[in-house]
Coordinates of C-alpha atoms in Angstrom, one line a residue:
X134 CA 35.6 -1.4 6.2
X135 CA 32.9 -3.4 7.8
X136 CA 30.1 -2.0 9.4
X137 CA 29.2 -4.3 12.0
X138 CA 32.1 -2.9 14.2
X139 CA 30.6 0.7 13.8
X140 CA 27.4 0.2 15.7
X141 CA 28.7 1.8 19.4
X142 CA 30.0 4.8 17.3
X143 CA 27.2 5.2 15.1
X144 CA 24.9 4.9 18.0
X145 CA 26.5 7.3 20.2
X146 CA 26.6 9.3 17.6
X147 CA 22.7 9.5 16.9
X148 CA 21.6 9.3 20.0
X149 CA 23.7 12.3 21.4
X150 CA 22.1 14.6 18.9
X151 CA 18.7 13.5 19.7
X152 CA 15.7 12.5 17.0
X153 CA 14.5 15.9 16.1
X154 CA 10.8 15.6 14.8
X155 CA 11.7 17.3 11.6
X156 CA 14.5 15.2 11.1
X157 CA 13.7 11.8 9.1
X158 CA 16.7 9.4 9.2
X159 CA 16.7 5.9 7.0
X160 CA 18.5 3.4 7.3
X161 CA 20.3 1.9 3.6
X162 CA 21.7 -1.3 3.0
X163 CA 24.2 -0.3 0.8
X164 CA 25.9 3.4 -0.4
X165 CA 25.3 5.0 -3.8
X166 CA 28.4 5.0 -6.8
X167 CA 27.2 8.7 -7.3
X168 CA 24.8 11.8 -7.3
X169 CA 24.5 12.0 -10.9
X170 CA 21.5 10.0 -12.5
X171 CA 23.2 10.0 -15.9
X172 CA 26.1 7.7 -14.5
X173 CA 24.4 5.9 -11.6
X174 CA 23.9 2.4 -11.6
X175 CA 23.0 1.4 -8.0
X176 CA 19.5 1.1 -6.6
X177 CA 20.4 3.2 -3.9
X178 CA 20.9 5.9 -6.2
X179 CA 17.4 5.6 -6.9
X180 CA 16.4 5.3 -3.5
X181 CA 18.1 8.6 -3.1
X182 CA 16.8 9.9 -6.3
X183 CA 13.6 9.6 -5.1
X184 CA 13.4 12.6 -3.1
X185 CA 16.5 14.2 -4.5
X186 CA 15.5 14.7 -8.1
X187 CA 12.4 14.8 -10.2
X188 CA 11.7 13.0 -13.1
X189 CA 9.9 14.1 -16.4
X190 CA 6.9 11.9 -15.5
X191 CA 6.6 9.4 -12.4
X192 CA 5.2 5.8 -11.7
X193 CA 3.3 5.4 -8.1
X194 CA 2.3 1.8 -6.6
X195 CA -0.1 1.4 -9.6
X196 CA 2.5 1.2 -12.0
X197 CA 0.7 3.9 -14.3
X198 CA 2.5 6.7 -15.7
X199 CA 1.8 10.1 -14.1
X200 CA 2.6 13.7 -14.6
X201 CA 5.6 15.3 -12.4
X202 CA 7.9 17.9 -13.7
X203 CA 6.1 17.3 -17.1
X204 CA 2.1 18.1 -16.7
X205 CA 0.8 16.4 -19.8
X206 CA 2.3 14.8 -23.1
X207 CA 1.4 13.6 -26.3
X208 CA 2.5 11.1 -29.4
X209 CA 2.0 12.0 -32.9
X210 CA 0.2 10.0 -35.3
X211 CA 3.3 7.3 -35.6
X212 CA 4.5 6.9 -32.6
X213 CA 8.0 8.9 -33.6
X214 CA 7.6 11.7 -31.5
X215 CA 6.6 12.6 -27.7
X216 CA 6.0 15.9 -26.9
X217 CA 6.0 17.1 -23.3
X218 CA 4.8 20.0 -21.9
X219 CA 6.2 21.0 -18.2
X220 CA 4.3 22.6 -15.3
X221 CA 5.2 26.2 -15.1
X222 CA 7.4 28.3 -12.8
X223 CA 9.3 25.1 -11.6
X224 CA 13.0 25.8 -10.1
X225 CA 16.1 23.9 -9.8
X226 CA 17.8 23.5 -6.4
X227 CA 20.0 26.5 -7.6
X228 CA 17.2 28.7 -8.2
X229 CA 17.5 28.3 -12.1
X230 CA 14.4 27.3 -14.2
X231 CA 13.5 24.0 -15.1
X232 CA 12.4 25.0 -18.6
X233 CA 12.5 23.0 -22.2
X234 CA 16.0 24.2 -22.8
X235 CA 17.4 22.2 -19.5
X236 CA 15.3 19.2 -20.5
X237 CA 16.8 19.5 -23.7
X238 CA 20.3 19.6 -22.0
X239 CA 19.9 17.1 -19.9
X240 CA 18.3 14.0 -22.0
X241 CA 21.2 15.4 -24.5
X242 CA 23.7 14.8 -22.5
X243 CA 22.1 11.2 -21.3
X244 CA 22.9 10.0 -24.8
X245 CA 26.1 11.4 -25.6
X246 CA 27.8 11.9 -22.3
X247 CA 30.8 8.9 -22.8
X248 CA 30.1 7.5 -19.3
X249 CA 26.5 7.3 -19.3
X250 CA 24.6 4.9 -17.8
X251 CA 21.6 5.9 -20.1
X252 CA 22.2 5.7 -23.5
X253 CA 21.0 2.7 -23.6
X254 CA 17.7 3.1 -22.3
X255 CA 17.4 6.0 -24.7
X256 CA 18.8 4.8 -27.6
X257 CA 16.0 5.1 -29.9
X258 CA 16.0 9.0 -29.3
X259 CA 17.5 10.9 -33.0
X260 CA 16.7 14.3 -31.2
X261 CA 15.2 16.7 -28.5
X262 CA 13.6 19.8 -29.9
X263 CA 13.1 23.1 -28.0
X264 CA 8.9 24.0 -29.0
X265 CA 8.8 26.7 -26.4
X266 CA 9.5 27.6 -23.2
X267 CA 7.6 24.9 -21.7
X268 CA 7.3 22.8 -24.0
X269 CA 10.2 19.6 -25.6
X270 CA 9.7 17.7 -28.6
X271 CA 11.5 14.3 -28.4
X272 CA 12.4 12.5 -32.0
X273 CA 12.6 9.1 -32.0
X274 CA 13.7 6.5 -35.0
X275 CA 11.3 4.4 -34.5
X276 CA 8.5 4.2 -32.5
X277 CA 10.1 3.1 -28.5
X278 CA 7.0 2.0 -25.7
X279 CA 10.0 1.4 -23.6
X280 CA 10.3 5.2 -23.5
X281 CA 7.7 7.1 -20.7
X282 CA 8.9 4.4 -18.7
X283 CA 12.4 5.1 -19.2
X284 CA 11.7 8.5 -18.6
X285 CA 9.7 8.1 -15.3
X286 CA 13.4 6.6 -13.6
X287 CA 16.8 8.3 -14.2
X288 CA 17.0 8.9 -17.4
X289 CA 14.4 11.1 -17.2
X290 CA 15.3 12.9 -14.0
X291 CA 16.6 16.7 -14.3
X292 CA 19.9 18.6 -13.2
X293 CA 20.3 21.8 -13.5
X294 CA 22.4 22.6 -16.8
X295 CA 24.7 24.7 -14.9
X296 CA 25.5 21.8 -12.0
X297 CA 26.8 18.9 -14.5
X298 CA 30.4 18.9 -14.0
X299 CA 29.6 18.7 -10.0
X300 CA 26.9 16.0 -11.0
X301 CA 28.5 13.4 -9.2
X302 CA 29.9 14.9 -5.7
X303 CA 27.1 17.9 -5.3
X304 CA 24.2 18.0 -8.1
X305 CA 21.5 20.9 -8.2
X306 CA 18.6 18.9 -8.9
X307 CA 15.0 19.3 -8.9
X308 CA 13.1 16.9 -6.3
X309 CA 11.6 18.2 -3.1
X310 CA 15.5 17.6 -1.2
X311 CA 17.7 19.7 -2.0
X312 CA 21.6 17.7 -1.9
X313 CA 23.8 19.3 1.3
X314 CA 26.6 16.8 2.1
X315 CA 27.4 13.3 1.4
X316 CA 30.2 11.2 3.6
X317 CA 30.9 7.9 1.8
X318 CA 30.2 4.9 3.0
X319 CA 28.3 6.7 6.3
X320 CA 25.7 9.3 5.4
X321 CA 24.0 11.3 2.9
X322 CA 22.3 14.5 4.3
X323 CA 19.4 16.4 2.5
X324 CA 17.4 19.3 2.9
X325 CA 13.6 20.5 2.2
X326 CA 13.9 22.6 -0.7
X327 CA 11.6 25.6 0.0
X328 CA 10.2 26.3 -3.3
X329 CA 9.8 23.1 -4.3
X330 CA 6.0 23.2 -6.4
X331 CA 4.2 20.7 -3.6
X332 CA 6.7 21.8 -0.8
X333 CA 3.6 21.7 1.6
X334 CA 3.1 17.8 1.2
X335 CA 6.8 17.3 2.7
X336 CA 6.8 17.7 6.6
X337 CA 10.2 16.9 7.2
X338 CA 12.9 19.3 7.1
X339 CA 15.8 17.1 6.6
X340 CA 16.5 13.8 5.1
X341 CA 19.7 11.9 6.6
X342 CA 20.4 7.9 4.8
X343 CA 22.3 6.2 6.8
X344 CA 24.8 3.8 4.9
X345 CA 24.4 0.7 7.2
X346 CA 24.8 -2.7 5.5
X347 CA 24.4 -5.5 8.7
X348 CA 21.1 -5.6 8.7
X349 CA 21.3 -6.6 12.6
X350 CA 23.1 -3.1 13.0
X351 CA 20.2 -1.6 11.0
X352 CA 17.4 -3.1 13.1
X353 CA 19.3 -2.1 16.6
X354 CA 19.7 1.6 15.2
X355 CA 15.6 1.5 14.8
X356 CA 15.0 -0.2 17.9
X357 CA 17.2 2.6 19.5
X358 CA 15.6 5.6 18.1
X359 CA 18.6 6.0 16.6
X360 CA 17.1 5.7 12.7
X361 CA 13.1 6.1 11.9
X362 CA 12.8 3.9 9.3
X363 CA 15.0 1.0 7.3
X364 CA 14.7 -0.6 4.0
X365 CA 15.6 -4.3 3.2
X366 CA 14.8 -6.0 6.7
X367 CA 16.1 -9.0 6.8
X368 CA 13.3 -11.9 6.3
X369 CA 14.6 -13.6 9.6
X370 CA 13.6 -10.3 11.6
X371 CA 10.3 -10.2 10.6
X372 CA 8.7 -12.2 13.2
X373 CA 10.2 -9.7 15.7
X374 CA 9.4 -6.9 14.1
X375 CA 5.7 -7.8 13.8
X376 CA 6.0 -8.3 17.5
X377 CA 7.9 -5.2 18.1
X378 CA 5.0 -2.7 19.2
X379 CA 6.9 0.2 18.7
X380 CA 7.9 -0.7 14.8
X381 CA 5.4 -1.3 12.2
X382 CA 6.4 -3.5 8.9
X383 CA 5.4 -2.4 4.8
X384 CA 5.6 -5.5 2.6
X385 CA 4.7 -5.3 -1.2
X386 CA 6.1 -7.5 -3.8
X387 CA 9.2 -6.7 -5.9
X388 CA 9.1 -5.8 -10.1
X389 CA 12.7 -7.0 -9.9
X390 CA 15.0 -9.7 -9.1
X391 CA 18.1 -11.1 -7.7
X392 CA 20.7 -13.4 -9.1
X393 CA 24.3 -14.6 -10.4
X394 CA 25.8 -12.8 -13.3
X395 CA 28.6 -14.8 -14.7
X396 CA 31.6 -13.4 -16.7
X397 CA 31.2 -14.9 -19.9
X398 CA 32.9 -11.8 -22.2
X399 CA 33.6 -9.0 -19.8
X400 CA 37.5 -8.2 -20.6
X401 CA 40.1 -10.2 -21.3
X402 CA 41.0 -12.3 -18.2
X403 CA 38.5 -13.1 -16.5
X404 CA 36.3 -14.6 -19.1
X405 CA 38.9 -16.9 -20.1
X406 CA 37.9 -19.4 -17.3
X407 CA 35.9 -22.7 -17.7
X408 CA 33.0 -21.2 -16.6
X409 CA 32.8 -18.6 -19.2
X410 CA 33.5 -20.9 -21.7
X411 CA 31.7 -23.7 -21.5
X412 CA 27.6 -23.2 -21.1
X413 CA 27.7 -26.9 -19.7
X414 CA 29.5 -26.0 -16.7
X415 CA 27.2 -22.8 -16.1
X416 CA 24.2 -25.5 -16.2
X417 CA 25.9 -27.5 -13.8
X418 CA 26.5 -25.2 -11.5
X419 CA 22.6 -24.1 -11.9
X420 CA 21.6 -27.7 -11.2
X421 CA 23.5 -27.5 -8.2
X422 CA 22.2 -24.7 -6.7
X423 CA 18.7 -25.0 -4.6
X424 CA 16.5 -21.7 -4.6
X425 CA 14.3 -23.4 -2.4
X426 CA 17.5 -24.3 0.3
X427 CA 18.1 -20.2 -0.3
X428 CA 14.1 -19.6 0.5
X429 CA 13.8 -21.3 3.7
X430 CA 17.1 -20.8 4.6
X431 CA 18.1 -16.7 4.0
X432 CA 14.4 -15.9 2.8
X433 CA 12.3 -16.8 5.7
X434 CA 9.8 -18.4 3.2
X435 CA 9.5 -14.9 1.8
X436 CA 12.0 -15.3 -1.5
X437 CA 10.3 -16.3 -4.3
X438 CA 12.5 -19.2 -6.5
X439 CA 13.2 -17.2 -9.7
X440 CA 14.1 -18.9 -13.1
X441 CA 13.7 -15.2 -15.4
X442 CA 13.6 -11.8 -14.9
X443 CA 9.9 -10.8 -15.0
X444 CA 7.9 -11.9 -11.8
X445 CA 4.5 -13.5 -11.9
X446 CA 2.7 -10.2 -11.5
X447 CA 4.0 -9.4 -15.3
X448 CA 2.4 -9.9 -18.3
X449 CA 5.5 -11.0 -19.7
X450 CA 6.0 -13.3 -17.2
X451 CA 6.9 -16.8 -19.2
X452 CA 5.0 -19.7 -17.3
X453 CA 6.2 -22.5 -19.9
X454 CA 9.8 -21.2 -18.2
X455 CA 9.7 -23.6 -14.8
X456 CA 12.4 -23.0 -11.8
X457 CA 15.4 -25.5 -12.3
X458 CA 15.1 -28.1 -10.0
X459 CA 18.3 -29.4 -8.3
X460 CA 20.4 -32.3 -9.2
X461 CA 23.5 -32.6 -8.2
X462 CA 24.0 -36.2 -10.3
X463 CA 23.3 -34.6 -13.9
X464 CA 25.4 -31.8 -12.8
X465 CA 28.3 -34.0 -11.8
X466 CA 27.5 -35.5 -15.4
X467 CA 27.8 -32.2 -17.4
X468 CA 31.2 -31.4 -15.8
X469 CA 32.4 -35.0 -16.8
X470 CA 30.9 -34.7 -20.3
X471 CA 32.9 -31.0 -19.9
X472 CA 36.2 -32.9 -19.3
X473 CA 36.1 -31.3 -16.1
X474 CA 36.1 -32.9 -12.5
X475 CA 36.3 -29.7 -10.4
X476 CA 35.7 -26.4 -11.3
X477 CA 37.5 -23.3 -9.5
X478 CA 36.2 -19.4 -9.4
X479 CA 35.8 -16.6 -7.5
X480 CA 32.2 -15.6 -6.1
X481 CA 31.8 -11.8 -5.7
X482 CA 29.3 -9.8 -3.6
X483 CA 28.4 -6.8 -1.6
X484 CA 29.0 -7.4 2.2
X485 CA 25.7 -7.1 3.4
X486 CA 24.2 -9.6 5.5
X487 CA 21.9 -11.1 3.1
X488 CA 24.1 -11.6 0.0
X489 CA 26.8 -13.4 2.5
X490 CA 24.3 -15.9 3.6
X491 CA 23.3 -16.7 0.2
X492 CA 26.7 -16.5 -1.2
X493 CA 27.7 -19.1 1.3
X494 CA 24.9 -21.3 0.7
X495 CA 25.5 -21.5 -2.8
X496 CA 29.1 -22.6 -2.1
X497 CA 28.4 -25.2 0.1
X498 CA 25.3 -26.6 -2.4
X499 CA 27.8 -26.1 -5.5
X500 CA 30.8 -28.0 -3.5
X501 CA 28.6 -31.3 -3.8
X502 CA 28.8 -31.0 -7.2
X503 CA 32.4 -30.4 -7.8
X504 CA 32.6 -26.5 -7.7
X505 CA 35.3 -25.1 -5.4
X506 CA 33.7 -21.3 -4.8
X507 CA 35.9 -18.9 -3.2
X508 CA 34.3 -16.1 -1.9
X509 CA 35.3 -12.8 -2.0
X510 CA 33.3 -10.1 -0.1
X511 CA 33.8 -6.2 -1.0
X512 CA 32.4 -2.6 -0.4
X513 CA 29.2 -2.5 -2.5
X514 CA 30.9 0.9 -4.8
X515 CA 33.7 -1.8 -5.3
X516 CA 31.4 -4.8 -6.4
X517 CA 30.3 -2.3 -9.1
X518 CA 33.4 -0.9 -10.2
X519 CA 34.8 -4.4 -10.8
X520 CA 32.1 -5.5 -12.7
X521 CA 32.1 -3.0 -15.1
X522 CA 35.5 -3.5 -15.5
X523 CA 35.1 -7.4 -15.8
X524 CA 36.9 -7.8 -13.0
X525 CA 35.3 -10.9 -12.2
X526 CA 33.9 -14.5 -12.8
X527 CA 30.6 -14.5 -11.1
X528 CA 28.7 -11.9 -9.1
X529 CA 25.6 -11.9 -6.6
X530 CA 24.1 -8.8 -8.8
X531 CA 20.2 -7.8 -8.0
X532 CA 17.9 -5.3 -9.9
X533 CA 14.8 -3.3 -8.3
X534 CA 12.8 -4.1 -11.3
X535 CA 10.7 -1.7 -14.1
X536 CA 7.3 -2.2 -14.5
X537 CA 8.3 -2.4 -18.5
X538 CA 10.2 -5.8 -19.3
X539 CA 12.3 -3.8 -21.5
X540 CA 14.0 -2.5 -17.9
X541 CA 14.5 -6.0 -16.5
X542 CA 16.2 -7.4 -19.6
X543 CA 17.5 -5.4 -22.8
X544 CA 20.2 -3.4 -20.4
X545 CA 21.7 -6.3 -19.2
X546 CA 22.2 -8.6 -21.7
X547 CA 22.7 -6.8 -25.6
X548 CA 26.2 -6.8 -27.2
X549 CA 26.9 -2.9 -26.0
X550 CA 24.3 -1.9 -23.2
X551 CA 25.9 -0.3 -20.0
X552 CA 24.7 -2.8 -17.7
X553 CA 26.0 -5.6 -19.4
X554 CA 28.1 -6.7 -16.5
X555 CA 28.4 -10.6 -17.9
X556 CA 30.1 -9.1 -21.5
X557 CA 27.0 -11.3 -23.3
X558 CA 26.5 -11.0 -27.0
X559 CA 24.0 -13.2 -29.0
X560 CA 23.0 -11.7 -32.6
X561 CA 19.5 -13.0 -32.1
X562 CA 18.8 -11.8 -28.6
X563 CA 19.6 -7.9 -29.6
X564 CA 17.8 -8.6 -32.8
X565 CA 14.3 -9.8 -30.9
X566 CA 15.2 -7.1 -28.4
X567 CA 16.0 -4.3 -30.1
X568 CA 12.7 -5.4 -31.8
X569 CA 10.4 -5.5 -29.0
X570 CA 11.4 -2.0 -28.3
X571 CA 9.2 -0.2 -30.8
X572 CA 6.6 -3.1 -31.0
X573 CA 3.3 -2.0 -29.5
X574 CA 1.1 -5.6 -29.6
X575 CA 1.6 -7.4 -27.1
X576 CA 1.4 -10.3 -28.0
X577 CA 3.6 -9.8 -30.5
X578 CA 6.1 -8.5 -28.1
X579 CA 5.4 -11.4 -25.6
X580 CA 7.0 -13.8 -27.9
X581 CA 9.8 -11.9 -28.8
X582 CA 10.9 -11.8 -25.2
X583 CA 10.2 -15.4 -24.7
X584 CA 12.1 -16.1 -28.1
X585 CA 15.3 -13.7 -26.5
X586 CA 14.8 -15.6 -22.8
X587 CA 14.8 -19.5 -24.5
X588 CA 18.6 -18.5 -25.5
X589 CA 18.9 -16.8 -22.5
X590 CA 18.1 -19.6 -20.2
X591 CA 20.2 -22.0 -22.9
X592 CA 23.7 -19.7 -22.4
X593 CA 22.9 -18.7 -18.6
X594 CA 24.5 -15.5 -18.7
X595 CA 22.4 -14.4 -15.8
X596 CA 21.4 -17.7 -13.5
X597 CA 18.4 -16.0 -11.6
X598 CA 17.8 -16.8 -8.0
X599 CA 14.6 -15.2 -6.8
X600 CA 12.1 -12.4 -6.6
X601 CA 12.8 -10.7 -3.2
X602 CA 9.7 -8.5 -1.4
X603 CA 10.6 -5.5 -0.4
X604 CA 10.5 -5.2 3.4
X605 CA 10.0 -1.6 5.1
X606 CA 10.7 -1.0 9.0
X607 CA 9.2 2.2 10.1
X608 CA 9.1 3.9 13.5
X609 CA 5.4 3.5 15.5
X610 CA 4.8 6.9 15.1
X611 CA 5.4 7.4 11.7
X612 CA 2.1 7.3 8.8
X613 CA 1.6 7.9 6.0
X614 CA 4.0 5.5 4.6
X615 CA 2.8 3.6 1.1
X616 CA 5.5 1.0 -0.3
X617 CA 6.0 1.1 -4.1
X618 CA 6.6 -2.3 -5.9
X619 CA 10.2 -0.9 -7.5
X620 CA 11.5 -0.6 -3.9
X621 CA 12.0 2.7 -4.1
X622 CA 11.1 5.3 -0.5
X623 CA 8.8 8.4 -0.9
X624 CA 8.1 10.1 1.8
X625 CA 5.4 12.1 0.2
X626 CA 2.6 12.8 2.9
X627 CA 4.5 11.2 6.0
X628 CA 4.5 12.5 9.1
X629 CA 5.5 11.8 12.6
X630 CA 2.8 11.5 15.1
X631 CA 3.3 13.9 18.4

């Protein structure tokens, strides 16, 4: 279904039952796989998450780890084990406790739960020990950096024991929203949860996304009081936003990244074709792809060209690693040198505004070079659900970014992680890795993630396309508002002027 045709209804609709000033209403670009942290894998999930369920420990717009349902850890001597102790008389949505024993049942089932989208990110975990009430010993093999900020996103968010097999449709979770209804591919409708421990900082009573993907629909629902706020403006709006006195606009710059995953192993058709095969042919259609065209073009200027995963604002960022410039004559010559005058496959996306317009321009850039890209637009639950089945040979696939590089990489492209939508496997890439998971230095680390990214950029598993801004669109009377670099929407401390 396409959402531009939904506007008069959805409008109608909103405006009929009136902006209540205890009702906040967002507007989302795209709608959630699922309510269950263990097995999500969209960004919207997070988004969600946000005020839907807690995590152990949280990360603001500093990027600094901070206490949440977990008021103070500790590491021993090695590095080997974390042991967290939890604010007291804290409740799940159900009423239960959230206590060491639910910790302990939740970050079990993240690693052994068959579909989870966490095992990965918790892999070096050998145990979780019940100290006391309060208090949760995690095990580790080996020492794991990558894990308090593992723990600050889903996989350290908490359900209540007794809601797991309704995870997905109706979890009990432990944020400062409780979950009330969800209607896919419209709206997902929360409520204030009453004892929630900082329930007073919260002055909205209910929490309504919107699942609208046009961003033009998006904007008009804003404009028409019809939504309060909207994530992902589109960068060609932003001149009219900014002279828009009843909207106000929060920028801040993105951890994460958008690109073009390519099916290089996923299953066992897809990954058969010429572009899975031959790394030439994925250089050449690199070389014929512009990131400055998609800049200026879908970006407004405001899309950074990307050639890795980690933005200048990292550490890890690698500056010897420049942004392929475009040439459609040496890409011509690696498809001849291929044995290959034209190249055939099938461009997937999510059908939001802004992935069609990029999707399109990479078609038209690659056609020059003797790519024939047909494009094939789909439900953003679909897009995922393919690609994890490999039902694909090249996706527009975008990540909101971890302030660890571990989150921007090791998931997405070792042998057996769960978001290894491209089906990549290179010995020496899990081996540097795996490696830079339990190494502390970092300059030590540093190289092993440029060592894993010079293969990386050799195979082009993942050709990256740009670092993306996060653009907010808030209602006039709305403040409080403070934009996090992972993209994600807390409404802590907002409220609506009278």
């Amino acid at each position: 279904m396409r959402f531009s045709s939904l506007l008069p209804a959805v409008m109608t609709a909103f405006i009929a039952a009136g902006a209540q000033a205890d009702d906040l209403k967002i507007g989302l670009q795209d709608d959630l796989d699922g309510l269950d942290p263990a097995r999500s894998r969209t960004f919207v999930g997070e988004v969600v998450f946000e005020s839907l369920c807690d995590s152990l420990v949280a990360v603001g717009a500093d990027l600094i780890v901070k206490p949440e349902l977990a008021e103070k850890w500790s590491w021993n001597a090695d590095g080997t084990e974390l042991t967290l102790a939890l604010f007291p008389n804290l409740k799940f949505h159900d009423g239960s406790a959230i206590d060491a024993a639910a910790v302990k049942a939740n970050l079990d089932r993240a690693v052994t739960l068959p579909d989870s989208m966490r095992r990965s990110e918790l892999q070096s975990v050998k145990g979780v020990e019940v100290v006391d009430g309060l208090t949760v010993k995690i095990m580790l093999k080996q020492p794991d950096p990558t894990l308090l900020p593992q723990l600050s996103n889903r996989a350290g968010m908490m359900l209540s024991p007794a809601s797991f097999d309704k995870a997905v449709t109706a979890p009990s979770c432990s944020g400062p929203y409780k979950f009330v209804a969800r209607q896919q591919n419209y709206k997902i409708d929360l409520e204030k949860f009453a004892d929630y421990r900082n329930a007073a900082d919260y002055h909205f009573d209910k929490l309504t996304f919107m699942i609208i993907p046009d961003t033009t629909v998006r904007l008009a629902n804003l404009r028409s009081g019809a939504l309060d706020m909207l994530e992902r403006l589109a960068p060609s709006d932003i001149p009219s936003v900014k002279a828009d006195d009843k909207l106000q606009l929060a920028q801040i710059t993105s951890v994460g990244y958008q690109g073009m995953t390519i099916n290089v192993g996923n299953g066992i058709t897809r990954a058969k074709g010429l572009l899975a095969k031959d790394k030439r042919i994925r250089l050449a259609l690199e070389l014929a792809i512009d990131r400055n065209v998609i800049n200026d073009v879908v970006g407004s200027g405001i899309f950074q060209p990307a050639q890795q995963p980690f933005t200048g604002v990292s550490p890890y960022h690698n500056k010897d690693i420049k942004v392929t410039a475009r040439d459609v004559a040496k890409a011509k010559s690696l498809l001849k040198e291929a044995g290959v005058d034209k190249v055939s496959f099938e461009l997937l996306f999510a059908n939001s505004t802004t992935s069609q317009q990029v999707a399109e321009l990479i078609q038209a850039m690659a056609a020059e070079a003797g790519f024939d890209i047909k494009l094939r637009a789909v439900e953003f639950t679909s897009m995922l659900a393919q690609t994890q089945t490999g039902d694909f040979d090249a996706v527009l696939t975008g990540w909101s970014g971890r302030y660890d590089p571990d989150g921007n990489l090791h998931q997405f492209v070792t042998c057996k992680a769960s978001l290894n939508y491209a089906g990549f496997c290179n010995e020496q890439v899990d081996k540097d890795l795996n490696t830079a998971k339990v190494t502390g230095d970092f300059e030590t680390r540093k190289k092993l993630y440029d060592d894993a990214q010079s293969i990386l950029q050799d195979q082009l598993p993942i050709i990256y396309l740009y670092h993306q801004p996060w653009p907010f669109v808030l209602a006039k009377n709305l403040k409080g508002f403070t934009p996090l670099p992972t993209g994600l929407i807390s409404i802590k401390g907002m409220t609506r002027a009278s």
